[in-house]
Amino acid sequence: SGEDAAVRRTELRLKEHEEYLKAISKIQEDEKRLSEETEKLKELAAIRTETDRQKPESEKLAKEIGRMGTFLPQYRSVEALMKDISGTEKEIANLGEALKSAGDHEKKLNDVISSMKAEAEELSESGEMLLIARQDRENLIKRIAGLESLSDSLGNMYRMRATLKKYQDALMVRMAESKAAASEHTRAQELFLAEQAGILAMKLNEGDPCPVCGSLHHPDKAHLSGKVPTQKEVQELKHKAEELEAKVVKGSGMCSEQQVRIDAESEMITGRMKELIGMEEIGDSSVQKIESETAEAREEMKKAEERINVCTKRSARKAELSVLIPRNEAALKETVGKTAELKSRLSAYLALRSIHSLRGSTCSPMRTVKISSARRASARVIRRRVRFSGSMVVSHSSSLFISPRPL
């Protein structure tokens, strides 16, 4: 149809336009390359012009190089000698630095060893001080234990005294009860016997002999009281009095035994007090003295523990120094050996430098001026890149040659 034909024509025009743009782009690239090549040609032309300008100088240098060629063996000998001298100087400098470093290290080791020995001397008695501190601690432990035991014994004695006081108070009560019971029994016994006399008197007539005393006259006969304890009651009172008397005897024995224990405890406490606190009398002052001595011993115990810790650290440091000092002395000995070796090597290199100095004045027939001139000419050739006739002059290991190099 007509629309399809129009579309195909449009596509054809677009394709032709794209090809046109590609052709223009290629032309632009070709123009850029042509411009670059033109610049290169200009540069090459300038180089050629410069080469032609420098050709007389190059020919002159070539003649100078040819003339210097006859002196190259001697120059190489001098150059080798200079290289040896340079190496010797460098080695001498290195040895000097190494020797200085070794000297510094040796001085530092000497200072360290001296310091360690001085410290070890200060710590020489640390072991004995540690033993003394430990012994002091053991003595204080025993003293504190003794003071605490003494305090316990003193408290026990006071408790024993309190118990004795209870026994004594109970004994006093029992004694009073026993005395009262004995009196009651005595009165009852008297009344009972008097009543028995009254009963006998009732049957007694004047002129009859008394069954008790045998008298025939009875002016004052006994009478009946009316309130008389029975024989059973008298026996009960007697038994009660005897029981109370037994309790009194028992209580008295308990008091005696307790007093014996108190006396023994008091004697023991007095001896220990004299030994521990220098006192012989038991009282409130002795209790206060024991408490103050115990507190003082505990404070001394803390100080002893601190001394033990310090002495333990000092002993450990002493043991460490006993290892470090020989190790540093061995290092010092090794450093001294290395220093001696470095000094020997330095002496050898100094002697070698003297030999090189003598050789430098007699080893070559060339004069110093010619050597200097040759070295300067060679340096110029080495530094300058001369291009001529498709060749370039270069340097290699202080020898000169011409190497073809196309432009």
Coordinates of C-alpha atoms in Angstrom, one line a residue:
S1 CA 0.0 0.0 0.0
G2 CA 1.0 3.7 -0.1
E3 CA 1.7 3.8 3.6
D4 CA 4.1 0.8 3.5
A5 CA 6.0 2.5 0.6
A6 CA 6.3 5.7 2.6
V7 CA 7.6 3.7 5.6
R8 CA 10.2 1.9 3.4
R9 CA 11.3 5.2 1.9
T10 CA 11.7 6.7 5.4
E11 CA 13.7 3.7 6.6
L12 CA 16.0 4.0 3.5
R13 CA 16.6 7.6 4.2
L14 CA 17.5 6.9 7.8
K15 CA 19.9 4.2 6.7
E16 CA 21.5 6.5 4.2
H17 CA 21.8 9.2 6.9
E18 CA 23.5 6.8 9.3
E19 CA 26.0 5.8 6.7
Y20 CA 26.7 9.5 6.0
L21 CA 27.3 10.1 9.7
K22 CA 29.7 7.1 9.9
A23 CA 31.6 8.4 6.9
I24 CA 31.9 11.9 8.4
S25 CA 33.2 10.3 11.7
K26 CA 35.8 8.2 9.8
I27 CA 37.0 11.3 7.9
Q28 CA 37.4 13.2 11.3
E29 CA 39.4 10.3 12.7
D30 CA 41.6 10.2 9.6
E31 CA 42.2 13.9 9.9
K32 CA 43.1 13.5 13.6
R33 CA 45.6 10.8 12.7
L34 CA 47.0 12.8 9.9
S35 CA 47.5 15.8 12.3
E36 CA 49.3 13.5 14.8
E37 CA 51.5 12.1 12.1
T38 CA 52.3 15.6 10.8
E39 CA 53.3 16.6 14.4
K40 CA 55.6 13.5 14.6
L41 CA 57.1 14.4 11.2
K42 CA 57.7 17.9 12.4
E43 CA 59.4 16.5 15.6
L44 CA 61.5 14.1 13.6
A45 CA 62.5 17.0 11.2
A46 CA 63.5 19.1 14.3
I47 CA 65.5 16.1 15.7
R48 CA 67.2 15.7 12.3
T49 CA 68.0 19.3 12.1
E50 CA 69.4 19.2 15.7
T51 CA 71.4 16.1 14.8
D52 CA 72.9 17.8 11.7
R53 CA 73.7 20.8 13.9
Q54 CA 75.5 18.7 16.5
K55 CA 77.3 16.5 14.0
P56 CA 80.6 18.4 14.2
E57 CA 80.6 18.1 18.0
S58 CA 79.7 14.4 17.7
E59 CA 82.7 13.9 15.4
K60 CA 84.9 15.7 17.8
L61 CA 83.6 13.6 20.7
A62 CA 84.2 10.5 18.7
K63 CA 87.9 11.5 18.1
E64 CA 88.2 12.3 21.9
I65 CA 86.7 8.9 22.7
G66 CA 89.2 7.2 20.3
R67 CA 92.1 9.1 22.0
M68 CA 90.8 8.1 25.4
G69 CA 90.5 4.5 24.4
T70 CA 94.3 4.2 24.9
F71 CA 93.9 5.2 28.5
L72 CA 90.9 3.0 29.3
P73 CA 92.9 0.1 30.9
Q74 CA 94.6 2.5 33.2
Y75 CA 91.4 4.3 33.9
R76 CA 89.6 1.0 34.7
S77 CA 92.4 0.1 37.1
V78 CA 92.0 3.5 38.8
E79 CA 88.2 3.1 38.8
A80 CA 88.5 -0.4 40.3
L81 CA 90.9 1.0 42.9
M82 CA 88.4 3.9 43.7
K83 CA 85.7 1.3 43.9
D84 CA 87.8 -0.6 46.4
I85 CA 88.5 2.5 48.3
S86 CA 84.9 3.5 48.3
G87 CA 83.9 0.0 49.6
T88 CA 86.6 0.3 52.2
E89 CA 85.4 3.7 53.4
K90 CA 81.9 2.4 53.5
E91 CA 82.9 -0.6 55.5
I92 CA 85.0 1.6 57.8
A93 CA 81.9 3.8 58.4
N94 CA 79.7 0.8 59.0
L95 CA 82.3 -0.7 61.4
G96 CA 82.5 2.7 63.2
E97 CA 78.7 2.8 63.6
A98 CA 78.7 -0.8 64.7
L99 CA 81.5 -0.2 67.2
K100 CA 79.7 2.8 68.6
S101 CA 76.5 0.8 69.0
A102 CA 78.4 -2.0 70.6
G103 CA 80.1 0.5 73.0
D104 CA 76.8 2.0 73.9
H105 CA 75.3 -1.5 74.5
E106 CA 78.3 -2.4 76.6
K107 CA 78.0 0.7 78.7
K108 CA 74.3 0.1 79.1
L109 CA 74.9 -3.5 80.2
N110 CA 77.6 -2.3 82.6
D111 CA 75.1 0.2 84.1
V112 CA 72.4 -2.4 84.3
I113 CA 74.7 -5.0 86.0
S114 CA 76.0 -2.4 88.5
S115 CA 72.4 -1.4 89.3
M116 CA 71.3 -5.0 89.7
K117 CA 74.3 -5.8 91.9
A118 CA 73.6 -2.8 94.1
E119 CA 70.0 -3.8 94.3
A120 CA 71.1 -7.4 95.1
E121 CA 73.4 -6.1 97.9
E122 CA 70.4 -4.2 99.4
L123 CA 68.3 -7.4 99.2
S124 CA 71.1 -9.6 100.6
E125 CA 69.4 -9.8 104.1
S126 CA 65.9 -10.2 102.7
G127 CA 65.9 -14.0 103.4
E128 CA 66.9 -13.5 107.0
M129 CA 64.4 -10.7 107.4
L130 CA 61.7 -13.0 106.0
L131 CA 62.6 -15.8 108.5
I132 CA 62.6 -13.2 111.3
A133 CA 59.2 -11.8 110.2
R134 CA 57.7 -15.4 110.0
Q135 CA 59.1 -16.2 113.4
D136 CA 57.6 -13.0 114.8
R137 CA 54.3 -14.0 113.3
E138 CA 54.5 -17.5 114.9
N139 CA 55.3 -15.9 118.2
L140 CA 52.5 -13.5 117.9
I141 CA 50.1 -16.3 117.0
K142 CA 51.2 -18.1 120.1
R143 CA 50.9 -15.0 122.2
I144 CA 47.4 -14.1 120.9
A145 CA 46.3 -17.7 121.5
G146 CA 47.8 -17.6 125.0
L147 CA 46.1 -14.3 125.8
E148 CA 42.8 -15.5 124.5
S149 CA 43.2 -18.7 126.5
L150 CA 44.1 -16.7 129.5
S151 CA 41.0 -14.5 129.0
D152 CA 38.8 -17.6 128.7
S153 CA 40.4 -19.1 131.8
L154 CA 39.8 -15.9 133.7
G155 CA 36.2 -15.8 132.6
N156 CA 35.9 -19.5 133.6
M157 CA 37.3 -18.7 137.0
Y158 CA 34.8 -15.8 137.5
R159 CA 32.1 -18.2 136.5
M160 CA 33.5 -20.7 139.0
R161 CA 33.5 -18.0 141.7
A162 CA 29.9 -17.2 140.9
T163 CA 29.0 -20.9 141.2
L164 CA 30.8 -21.0 144.6
K165 CA 28.8 -18.0 145.7
K166 CA 25.6 -19.9 144.8
Y167 CA 26.9 -23.0 146.6
Q168 CA 27.7 -20.8 149.7
D169 CA 24.4 -19.1 149.6
A170 CA 22.6 -22.4 149.4
L171 CA 24.8 -23.8 152.2
M172 CA 23.9 -20.9 154.4
V173 CA 20.2 -21.6 153.8
R174 CA 20.7 -25.3 154.5
M175 CA 22.7 -24.5 157.7
A176 CA 19.9 -22.2 158.9
E177 CA 17.3 -24.9 158.1
S178 CA 19.4 -27.6 159.7
K179 CA 19.9 -25.5 162.9
A180 CA 16.2 -24.8 163.1
A181 CA 15.4 -28.4 162.6
A182 CA 17.9 -29.5 165.2
S183 CA 16.5 -27.0 167.7
E184 CA 12.9 -28.2 167.0
H185 CA 13.9 -31.8 167.5
T186 CA 15.7 -30.9 170.7
R187 CA 12.7 -29.1 172.1
A188 CA 10.4 -31.9 171.0
Q189 CA 12.7 -34.4 172.7
E190 CA 12.8 -32.4 175.9
L191 CA 9.0 -32.1 175.9
F192 CA 8.6 -35.8 175.3
L193 CA 11.0 -36.7 178.1
A194 CA 9.4 -34.2 180.5
E195 CA 6.0 -35.8 179.7
Q196 CA 7.5 -39.2 180.5
A197 CA 8.7 -37.8 183.8
G198 CA 5.2 -36.5 184.5
I199 CA 3.7 -39.9 183.8
L200 CA 6.2 -41.5 186.3
A201 CA 5.5 -38.8 188.9
M202 CA 1.8 -39.6 188.8
K203 CA 2.5 -43.0 190.1
L204 CA 5.1 -41.9 192.7
N205 CA 4.2 -41.7 196.4
E206 CA 6.0 -40.1 199.3
G207 CA 8.5 -42.5 200.8
D208 CA 8.7 -44.6 197.6
P209 CA 12.0 -44.5 195.9
C210 CA 12.1 -42.6 192.7
P211 CA 12.8 -44.9 189.7
V212 CA 15.0 -42.2 188.2
C213 CA 17.1 -40.9 191.1
G214 CA 16.1 -43.2 194.0
S215 CA 15.0 -40.3 196.3
L216 CA 12.4 -41.1 198.9
H217 CA 11.1 -37.5 199.2
H218 CA 9.3 -35.9 196.2
P219 CA 8.7 -32.2 197.1
D220 CA 8.3 -31.0 193.4
K221 CA 7.0 -33.7 191.2
A222 CA 6.7 -33.2 187.4
H223 CA 3.3 -32.4 185.9
L224 CA 1.7 -33.3 182.6
S225 CA 1.8 -30.4 180.1
G226 CA -1.1 -31.6 177.9
K227 CA 0.6 -30.7 174.6
V228 CA 3.4 -33.3 174.1
P229 CA 4.7 -34.6 170.7
T230 CA 4.4 -38.2 170.2
Q231 CA 7.4 -40.5 169.9
K232 CA 6.7 -40.8 166.1
E233 CA 6.7 -37.0 165.7
V234 CA 10.0 -36.8 167.6
Q235 CA 11.5 -39.4 165.3
E236 CA 10.3 -37.6 162.2
L237 CA 11.8 -34.3 163.5
K238 CA 15.0 -36.2 164.2
H239 CA 15.0 -37.7 160.6
K240 CA 14.4 -34.2 159.1
A241 CA 17.2 -32.7 161.2
E242 CA 19.5 -35.5 160.1
E243 CA 18.6 -35.0 156.4
L244 CA 19.2 -31.3 156.6
E245 CA 22.5 -31.9 158.4
A246 CA 23.5 -34.3 155.5
K247 CA 22.7 -31.6 153.0
V248 CA 24.8 -29.1 154.9
V249 CA 27.7 -31.6 154.9
K250 CA 27.2 -32.2 151.2
G251 CA 26.9 -28.4 150.4
S252 CA 30.0 -27.8 152.5
G253 CA 31.9 -30.5 150.5
M254 CA 30.8 -28.9 147.2
C255 CA 32.0 -25.5 148.4
S256 CA 35.3 -27.0 149.4
E257 CA 35.7 -28.8 146.1
Q258 CA 34.8 -25.7 144.2
Q259 CA 37.2 -23.6 146.2
V260 CA 40.0 -26.1 145.5
R261 CA 39.2 -25.9 141.8
I262 CA 39.2 -22.1 142.0
D263 CA 42.5 -22.1 143.9
A264 CA 44.1 -24.3 141.3
E265 CA 42.7 -22.2 138.4
S266 CA 43.8 -19.1 140.1
E267 CA 47.3 -20.4 140.6
M268 CA 47.5 -21.4 136.9
I269 CA 46.1 -18.0 135.8
T270 CA 48.5 -16.1 138.1
G271 CA 51.4 -18.0 136.6
R272 CA 50.3 -17.4 133.0
M273 CA 49.5 -13.7 133.8
K274 CA 53.0 -13.2 135.1
E275 CA 54.4 -14.8 132.0
L276 CA 52.2 -13.0 129.4
I277 CA 51.4 -9.6 130.9
G278 CA 53.7 -9.3 133.9
M279 CA 50.9 -9.2 136.6
E280 CA 50.3 -11.6 139.5
E281 CA 47.1 -10.2 141.0
I282 CA 43.7 -11.1 139.5
G283 CA 41.3 -8.2 139.2
D284 CA 39.6 -5.7 136.9
S285 CA 43.0 -4.2 136.0
S286 CA 44.3 -7.6 134.9
V287 CA 41.2 -8.1 132.6
Q288 CA 41.8 -4.7 131.0
K289 CA 45.5 -5.4 130.7
I290 CA 44.8 -8.7 128.9
E291 CA 42.4 -6.9 126.5
S292 CA 44.9 -4.2 125.7
E293 CA 47.7 -6.7 125.3
T294 CA 45.6 -8.8 122.9
A295 CA 44.6 -5.7 120.8
E296 CA 48.3 -4.7 120.7
A297 CA 49.3 -8.2 119.7
R298 CA 46.8 -8.2 116.9
E299 CA 48.1 -4.9 115.6
E300 CA 51.6 -6.3 115.7
M301 CA 50.3 -9.3 113.8
K302 CA 49.1 -7.1 111.0
K303 CA 52.5 -5.4 110.8
A304 CA 54.2 -8.8 110.8
E305 CA 52.0 -9.9 107.9
E306 CA 52.9 -6.7 106.0
R307 CA 56.6 -7.3 106.7
I308 CA 56.3 -10.9 105.4
N309 CA 54.6 -9.7 102.2
V310 CA 57.4 -7.1 101.6
C311 CA 60.2 -9.6 102.5
T312 CA 58.6 -12.2 100.2
K313 CA 58.6 -9.8 97.3
R314 CA 62.2 -8.8 98.1
S315 CA 63.3 -12.4 98.3
A316 CA 61.6 -13.1 94.9
R317 CA 63.3 -10.1 93.4
K318 CA 66.6 -11.4 94.9
A319 CA 66.1 -14.8 93.3
E320 CA 65.2 -13.1 90.0
L321 CA 68.4 -11.0 90.1
S322 CA 70.5 -14.1 90.8
V323 CA 69.3 -15.3 87.4
L324 CA 69.4 -11.9 85.6
I325 CA 72.9 -10.9 86.7
P326 CA 74.7 -13.9 85.2
R327 CA 72.6 -13.7 82.1
N328 CA 73.5 -10.0 81.6
E329 CA 77.2 -10.7 82.5
A330 CA 77.2 -13.4 79.8
A331 CA 75.6 -10.9 77.4
L332 CA 78.3 -8.3 78.4
K333 CA 81.1 -10.8 77.8
E334 CA 79.6 -11.6 74.3
T335 CA 79.4 -7.8 73.6
V336 CA 83.0 -7.3 74.7
G337 CA 84.1 -10.1 72.4
K338 CA 82.1 -8.5 69.5
T339 CA 83.6 -5.1 70.3
A340 CA 87.1 -6.6 70.2
E341 CA 86.3 -8.3 66.9
L342 CA 84.9 -5.0 65.5
K343 CA 88.0 -3.1 66.6
S344 CA 90.2 -5.8 65.0
R345 CA 88.2 -5.5 61.7
L346 CA 88.3 -1.7 61.8
S347 CA 92.1 -1.8 62.3
A348 CA 92.4 -4.1 59.3
Y349 CA 90.3 -1.8 57.1
L350 CA 92.2 1.2 58.3
A351 CA 95.4 -0.5 57.3
L352 CA 93.8 -1.4 53.9
R353 CA 92.9 2.2 53.4
S354 CA 96.5 3.2 54.0
I355 CA 97.6 0.6 51.4
H356 CA 95.0 2.0 48.9
S357 CA 96.3 5.5 49.5
L358 CA 99.8 4.4 48.7
R359 CA 98.6 2.6 45.5
G360 CA 96.6 5.6 44.5
S361 CA 99.8 7.7 44.3
T362 CA 102.0 5.1 42.3
C363 CA 99.8 2.6 40.6
S364 CA 99.3 4.5 37.3
P365 CA 101.5 6.5 35.0
M366 CA 98.6 8.8 34.2
R367 CA 98.6 12.2 35.8
T368 CA 95.8 13.2 38.0
V369 CA 94.9 15.9 35.5
K370 CA 94.5 13.3 32.7
I371 CA 92.4 11.0 34.9
S372 CA 90.2 13.9 35.9
S373 CA 89.8 15.0 32.3
A374 CA 89.0 11.5 31.1
R375 CA 86.4 11.1 33.9
R376 CA 84.8 14.4 33.0
A377 CA 84.7 13.6 29.3
S378 CA 83.2 10.2 30.1
A379 CA 80.6 11.8 32.3
R380 CA 79.6 14.1 29.5
V381 CA 79.2 11.2 27.1
I382 CA 77.2 9.2 29.7
R383 CA 74.9 12.1 30.4
R384 CA 74.3 13.2 26.8
R385 CA 72.2 11.3 24.4
V386 CA 73.6 12.1 21.0
R387 CA 71.6 11.0 18.0
F388 CA 73.2 10.9 14.6
S389 CA 72.9 8.9 11.5
G390 CA 70.6 6.4 13.0
S391 CA 73.0 5.6 16.0
M392 CA 73.2 6.7 19.6
V393 CA 76.3 6.8 22.0
V394 CA 75.6 5.1 25.4
S395 CA 77.6 4.0 28.5
H396 CA 77.9 0.5 30.0
S397 CA 80.1 -0.3 33.1
S398 CA 82.4 2.7 32.5
S399 CA 83.2 1.5 28.9
L400 CA 82.1 3.4 25.8
F401 CA 80.6 1.8 22.7
I402 CA 78.2 2.7 19.9
S403 CA 75.0 0.7 19.6
P404 CA 72.9 0.9 16.5
R405 CA 69.5 2.1 17.3
P406 CA 67.1 3.0 14.4
L407 CA 65.1 6.1 14.7

